[in-house]
PDB file of C-alpha atoms in Angstrom:
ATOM      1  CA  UNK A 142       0.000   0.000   0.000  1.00 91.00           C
ATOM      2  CA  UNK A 143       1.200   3.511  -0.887  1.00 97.00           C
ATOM      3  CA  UNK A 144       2.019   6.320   1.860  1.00 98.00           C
ATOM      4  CA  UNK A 145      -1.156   8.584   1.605  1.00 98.00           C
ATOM      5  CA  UNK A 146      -1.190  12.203   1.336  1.00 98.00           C
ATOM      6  CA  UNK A 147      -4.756  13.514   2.543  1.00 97.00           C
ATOM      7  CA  UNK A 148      -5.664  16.830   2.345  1.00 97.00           C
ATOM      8  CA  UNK A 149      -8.671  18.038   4.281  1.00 93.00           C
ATOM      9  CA  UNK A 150     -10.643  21.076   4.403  1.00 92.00           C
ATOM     10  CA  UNK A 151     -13.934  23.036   3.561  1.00 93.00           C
ATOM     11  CA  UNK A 152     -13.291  25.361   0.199  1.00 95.00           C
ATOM     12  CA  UNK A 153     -16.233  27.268   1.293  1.00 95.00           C
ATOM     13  CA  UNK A 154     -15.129  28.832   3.834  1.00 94.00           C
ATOM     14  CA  UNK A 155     -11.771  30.428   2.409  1.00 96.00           C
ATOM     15  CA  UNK A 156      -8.317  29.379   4.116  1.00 97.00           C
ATOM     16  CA  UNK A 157      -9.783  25.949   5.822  1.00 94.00           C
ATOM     17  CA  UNK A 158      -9.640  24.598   2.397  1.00 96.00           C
ATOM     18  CA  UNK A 159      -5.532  24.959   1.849  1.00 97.00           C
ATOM     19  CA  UNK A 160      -5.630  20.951   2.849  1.00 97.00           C
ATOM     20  CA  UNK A 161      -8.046  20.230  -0.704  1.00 97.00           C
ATOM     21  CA  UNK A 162      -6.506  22.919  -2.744  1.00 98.00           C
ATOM     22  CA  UNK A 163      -2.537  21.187  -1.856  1.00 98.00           C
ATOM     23  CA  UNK A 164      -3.757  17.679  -2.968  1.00 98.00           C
ATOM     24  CA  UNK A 165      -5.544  18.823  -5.862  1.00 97.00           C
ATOM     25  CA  UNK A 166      -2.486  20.574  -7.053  1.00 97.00           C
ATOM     26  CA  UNK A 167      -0.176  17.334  -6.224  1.00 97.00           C
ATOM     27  CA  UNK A 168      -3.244  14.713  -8.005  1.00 97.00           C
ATOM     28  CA  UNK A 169      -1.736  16.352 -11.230  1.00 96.00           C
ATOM     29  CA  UNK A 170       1.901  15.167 -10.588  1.00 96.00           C
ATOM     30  CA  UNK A 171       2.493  12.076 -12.159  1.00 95.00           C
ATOM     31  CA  UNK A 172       5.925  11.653 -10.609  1.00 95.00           C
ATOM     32  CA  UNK A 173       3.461  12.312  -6.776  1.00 96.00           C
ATOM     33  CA  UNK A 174       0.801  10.226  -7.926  1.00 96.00           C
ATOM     34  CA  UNK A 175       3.133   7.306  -8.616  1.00 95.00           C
ATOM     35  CA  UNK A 176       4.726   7.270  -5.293  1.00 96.00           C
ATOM     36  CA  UNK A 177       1.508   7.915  -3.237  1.00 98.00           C
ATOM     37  CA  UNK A 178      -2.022   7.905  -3.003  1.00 98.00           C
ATOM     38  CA  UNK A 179      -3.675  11.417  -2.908  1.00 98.00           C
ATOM     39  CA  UNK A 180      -6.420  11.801  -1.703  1.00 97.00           C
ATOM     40  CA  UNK A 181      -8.808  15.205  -1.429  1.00 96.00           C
ATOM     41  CA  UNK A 182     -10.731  14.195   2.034  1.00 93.00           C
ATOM     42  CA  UNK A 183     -12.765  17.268   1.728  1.00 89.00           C
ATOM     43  CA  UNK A 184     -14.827  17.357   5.338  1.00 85.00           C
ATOM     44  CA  UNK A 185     -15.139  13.857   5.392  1.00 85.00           C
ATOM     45  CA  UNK A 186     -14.882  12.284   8.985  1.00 82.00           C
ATOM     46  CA  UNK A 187     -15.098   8.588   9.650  1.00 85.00           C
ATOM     47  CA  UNK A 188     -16.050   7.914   5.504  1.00 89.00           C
ATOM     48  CA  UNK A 189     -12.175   8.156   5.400  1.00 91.00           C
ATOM     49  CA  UNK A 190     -11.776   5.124   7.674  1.00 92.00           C
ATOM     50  CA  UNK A 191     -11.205   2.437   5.199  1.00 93.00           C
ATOM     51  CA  UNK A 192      -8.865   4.310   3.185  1.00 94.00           C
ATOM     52  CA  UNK A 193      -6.862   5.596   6.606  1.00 96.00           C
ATOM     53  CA  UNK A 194      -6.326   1.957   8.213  1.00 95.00           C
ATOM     54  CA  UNK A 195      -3.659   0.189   7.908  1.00 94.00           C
ATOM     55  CA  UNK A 196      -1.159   2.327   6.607  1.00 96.00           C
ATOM     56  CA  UNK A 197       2.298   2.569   7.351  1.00 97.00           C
ATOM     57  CA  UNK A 198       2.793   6.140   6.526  1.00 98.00           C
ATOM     58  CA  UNK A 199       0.257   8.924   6.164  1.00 97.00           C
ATOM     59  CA  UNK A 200       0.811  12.588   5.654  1.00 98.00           C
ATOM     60  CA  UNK A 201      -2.163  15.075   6.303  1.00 96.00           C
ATOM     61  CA  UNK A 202      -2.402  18.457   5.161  1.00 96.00           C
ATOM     62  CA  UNK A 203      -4.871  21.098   7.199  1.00 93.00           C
ATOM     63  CA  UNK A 204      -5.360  24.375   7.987  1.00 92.00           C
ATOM     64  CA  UNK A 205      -4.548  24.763  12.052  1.00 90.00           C
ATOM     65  CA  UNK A 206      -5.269  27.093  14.527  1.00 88.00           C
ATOM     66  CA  UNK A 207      -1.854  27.381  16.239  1.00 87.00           C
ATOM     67  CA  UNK A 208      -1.150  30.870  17.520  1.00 90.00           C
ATOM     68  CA  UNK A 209       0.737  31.962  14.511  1.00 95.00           C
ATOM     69  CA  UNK A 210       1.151  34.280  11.904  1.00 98.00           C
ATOM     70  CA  UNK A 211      -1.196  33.590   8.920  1.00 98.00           C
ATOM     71  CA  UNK A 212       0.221  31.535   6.410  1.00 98.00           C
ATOM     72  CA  UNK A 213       2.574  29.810   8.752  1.00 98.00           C
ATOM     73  CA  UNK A 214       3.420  26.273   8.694  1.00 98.00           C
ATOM     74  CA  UNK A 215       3.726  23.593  11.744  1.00 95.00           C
ATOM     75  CA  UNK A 216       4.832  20.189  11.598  1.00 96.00           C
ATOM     76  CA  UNK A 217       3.482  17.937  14.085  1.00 93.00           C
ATOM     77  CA  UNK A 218       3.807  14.022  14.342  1.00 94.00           C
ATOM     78  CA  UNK A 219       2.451  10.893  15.191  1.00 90.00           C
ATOM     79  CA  UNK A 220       0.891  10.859  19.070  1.00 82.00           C
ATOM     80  CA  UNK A 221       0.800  15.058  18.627  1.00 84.00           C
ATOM     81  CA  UNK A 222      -1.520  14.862  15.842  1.00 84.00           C
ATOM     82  CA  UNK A 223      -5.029  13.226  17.633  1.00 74.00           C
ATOM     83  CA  UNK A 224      -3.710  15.918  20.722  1.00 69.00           C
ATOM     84  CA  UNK A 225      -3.387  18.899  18.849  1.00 71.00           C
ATOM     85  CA  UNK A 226      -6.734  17.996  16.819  1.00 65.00           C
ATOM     86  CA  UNK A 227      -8.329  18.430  20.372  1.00 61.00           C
ATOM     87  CA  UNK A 228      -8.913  22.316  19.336  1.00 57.00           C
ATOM     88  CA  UNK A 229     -11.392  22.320  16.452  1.00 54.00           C
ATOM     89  CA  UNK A 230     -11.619  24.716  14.072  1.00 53.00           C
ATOM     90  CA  UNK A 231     -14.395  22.987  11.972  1.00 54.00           C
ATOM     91  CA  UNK A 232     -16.417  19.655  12.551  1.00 50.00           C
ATOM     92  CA  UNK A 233     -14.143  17.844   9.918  1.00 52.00           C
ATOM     93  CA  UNK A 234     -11.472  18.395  12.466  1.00 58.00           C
ATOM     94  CA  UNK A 235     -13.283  16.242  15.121  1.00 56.00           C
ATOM     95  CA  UNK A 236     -13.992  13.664  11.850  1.00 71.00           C
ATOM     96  CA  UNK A 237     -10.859  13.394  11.544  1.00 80.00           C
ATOM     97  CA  UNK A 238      -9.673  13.180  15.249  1.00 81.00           C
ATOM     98  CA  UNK A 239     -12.382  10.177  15.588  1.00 83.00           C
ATOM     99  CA  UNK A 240     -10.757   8.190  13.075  1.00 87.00           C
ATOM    100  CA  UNK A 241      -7.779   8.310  14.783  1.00 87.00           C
ATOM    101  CA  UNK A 242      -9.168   7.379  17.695  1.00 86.00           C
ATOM    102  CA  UNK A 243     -10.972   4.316  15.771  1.00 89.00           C
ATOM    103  CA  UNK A 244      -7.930   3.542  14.057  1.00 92.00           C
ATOM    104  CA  UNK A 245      -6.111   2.934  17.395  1.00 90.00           C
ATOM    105  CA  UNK A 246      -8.486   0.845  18.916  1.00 92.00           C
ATOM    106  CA  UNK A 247      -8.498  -1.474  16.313  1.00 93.00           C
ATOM    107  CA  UNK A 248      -4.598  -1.698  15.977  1.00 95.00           C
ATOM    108  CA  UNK A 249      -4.923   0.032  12.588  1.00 95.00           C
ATOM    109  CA  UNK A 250      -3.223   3.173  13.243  1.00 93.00           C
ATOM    110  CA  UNK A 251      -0.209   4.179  11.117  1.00 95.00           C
ATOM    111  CA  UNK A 252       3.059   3.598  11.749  1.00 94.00           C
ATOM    112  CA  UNK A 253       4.299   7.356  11.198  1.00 96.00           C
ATOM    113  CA  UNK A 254       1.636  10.033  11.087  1.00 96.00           C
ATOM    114  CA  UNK A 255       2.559  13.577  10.101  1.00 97.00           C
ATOM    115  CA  UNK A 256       0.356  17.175   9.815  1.00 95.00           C
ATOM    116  CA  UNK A 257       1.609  19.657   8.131  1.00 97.00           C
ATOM    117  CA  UNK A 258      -0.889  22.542   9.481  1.00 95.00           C
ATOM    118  CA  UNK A 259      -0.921  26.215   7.702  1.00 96.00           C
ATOM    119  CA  UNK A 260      -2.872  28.700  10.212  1.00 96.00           C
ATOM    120  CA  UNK A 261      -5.355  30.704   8.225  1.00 96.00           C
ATOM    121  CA  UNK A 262      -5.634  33.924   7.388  1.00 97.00           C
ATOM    122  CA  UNK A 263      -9.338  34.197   6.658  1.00 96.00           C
ATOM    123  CA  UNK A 264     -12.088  31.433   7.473  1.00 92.00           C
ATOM    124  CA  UNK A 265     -14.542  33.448   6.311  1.00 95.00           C
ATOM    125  CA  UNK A 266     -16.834  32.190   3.442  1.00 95.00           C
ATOM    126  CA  UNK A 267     -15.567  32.551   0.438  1.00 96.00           C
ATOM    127  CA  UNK A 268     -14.052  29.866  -2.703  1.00 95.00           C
ATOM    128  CA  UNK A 269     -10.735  31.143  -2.591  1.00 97.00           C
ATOM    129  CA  UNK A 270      -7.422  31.289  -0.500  1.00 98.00           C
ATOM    130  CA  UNK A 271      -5.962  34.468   0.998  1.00 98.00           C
ATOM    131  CA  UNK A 272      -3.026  36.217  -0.871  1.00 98.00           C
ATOM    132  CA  UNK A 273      -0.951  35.128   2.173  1.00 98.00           C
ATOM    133  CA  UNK A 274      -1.824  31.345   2.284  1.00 98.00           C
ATOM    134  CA  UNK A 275      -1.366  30.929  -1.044  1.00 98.00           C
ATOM    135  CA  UNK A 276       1.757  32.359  -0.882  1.00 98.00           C
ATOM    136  CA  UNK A 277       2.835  29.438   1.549  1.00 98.00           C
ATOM    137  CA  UNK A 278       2.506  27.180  -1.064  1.00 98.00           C
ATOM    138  CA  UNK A 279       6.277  26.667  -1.982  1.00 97.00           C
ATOM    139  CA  UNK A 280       6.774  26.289   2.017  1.00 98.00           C
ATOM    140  CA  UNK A 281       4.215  24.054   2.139  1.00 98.00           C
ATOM    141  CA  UNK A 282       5.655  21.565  -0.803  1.00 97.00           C
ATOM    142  CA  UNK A 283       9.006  22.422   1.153  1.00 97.00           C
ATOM    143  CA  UNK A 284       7.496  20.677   4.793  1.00 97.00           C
ATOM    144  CA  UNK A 285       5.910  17.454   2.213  1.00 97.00           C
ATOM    145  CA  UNK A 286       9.269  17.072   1.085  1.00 96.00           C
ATOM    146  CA  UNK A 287      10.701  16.919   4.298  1.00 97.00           C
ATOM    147  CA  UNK A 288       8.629  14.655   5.933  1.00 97.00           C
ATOM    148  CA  UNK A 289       8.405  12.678   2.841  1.00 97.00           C
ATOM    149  CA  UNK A 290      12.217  12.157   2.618  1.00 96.00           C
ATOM    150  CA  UNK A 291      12.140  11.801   6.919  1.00 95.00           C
ATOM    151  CA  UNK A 292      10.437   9.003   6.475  1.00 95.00           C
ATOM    152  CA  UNK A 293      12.637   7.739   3.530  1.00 95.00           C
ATOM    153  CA  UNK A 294       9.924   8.417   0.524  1.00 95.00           C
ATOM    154  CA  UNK A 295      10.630   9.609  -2.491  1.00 90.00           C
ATOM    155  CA  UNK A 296       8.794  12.884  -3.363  1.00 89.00           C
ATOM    156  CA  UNK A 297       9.695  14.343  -6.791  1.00 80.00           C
ATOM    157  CA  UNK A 298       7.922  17.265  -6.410  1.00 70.00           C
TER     158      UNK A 298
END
């Protein structure tokens, strides 16, 4: 099985979506595609069970409410990702946290989990990303690479 990148997020309501816009923009790699399985996870909660379990490496990408200045990127991994989720900024957030949770219970966790997190600028609705987020967007690919490679995967970015 592939390492899976998910990116989550609502494009309606501006920044939140930086998670769907990331993996839409790496689904039209062919070098990403052939090395792992992207996935847009949208505000999908426990739907993304099945596709989550079992994994030895995942990546998720997420906008984060972290006390930082917009557009700013933190890097969190495996047990500080269901802890950190603990502060919701939407209800895919606590989605997301339960499948963690479910995952564990059933032994089905993965091996290395990483979130890459971008704090917002705006979560106002609206379709598109802030000037400043989308600026991140070469940092962003940046903190994929590194975790990527971390974890000794290949990401030809």
């Amino acid at each position: 099985m592939k390492p899976l990148i998910l990116g989550i997020g609502n494009i309606l309501l501006g920044d939140e979506g930086i998670g769907v816009r990331i993996a839409q923009q790496l689904e039209e790699n062919p070098a990403i595609t052939a090395e792992f399985d992207v996935v847009d996870g949208g505000t999908c909660g426990m739907e993304l069970l099945d596709l989550m379990a079992n994994r030895q490496h995942i990546i998720v990408i997420d906008a984060v409410l972290a006390n930082k200045a917009p557009g700013e990127i933190i890097t969190l991994y495996d047990e500080q990702v269901p802890t950190f989720f603990s502060r919701k900024i939407s209800p895919h957030q606590l989605g997301l946290c339960d499948v963690l949770s479910a995952l564990k219970l059933t032994d089905e966790f993965p091996s290395h989990l990483c979130l890459i997190g971008i704090q917002p600028e705006t979560l106002e609705p609206q379709m598109t990303l802030s000037q400043t987020v989308q600026n991140a967007f070469p940092a962003i690919f940046t903190a994929l690479r590194q975790a990527a490679t971390g974890y000794g995967l290949n990401f030809n970015q």
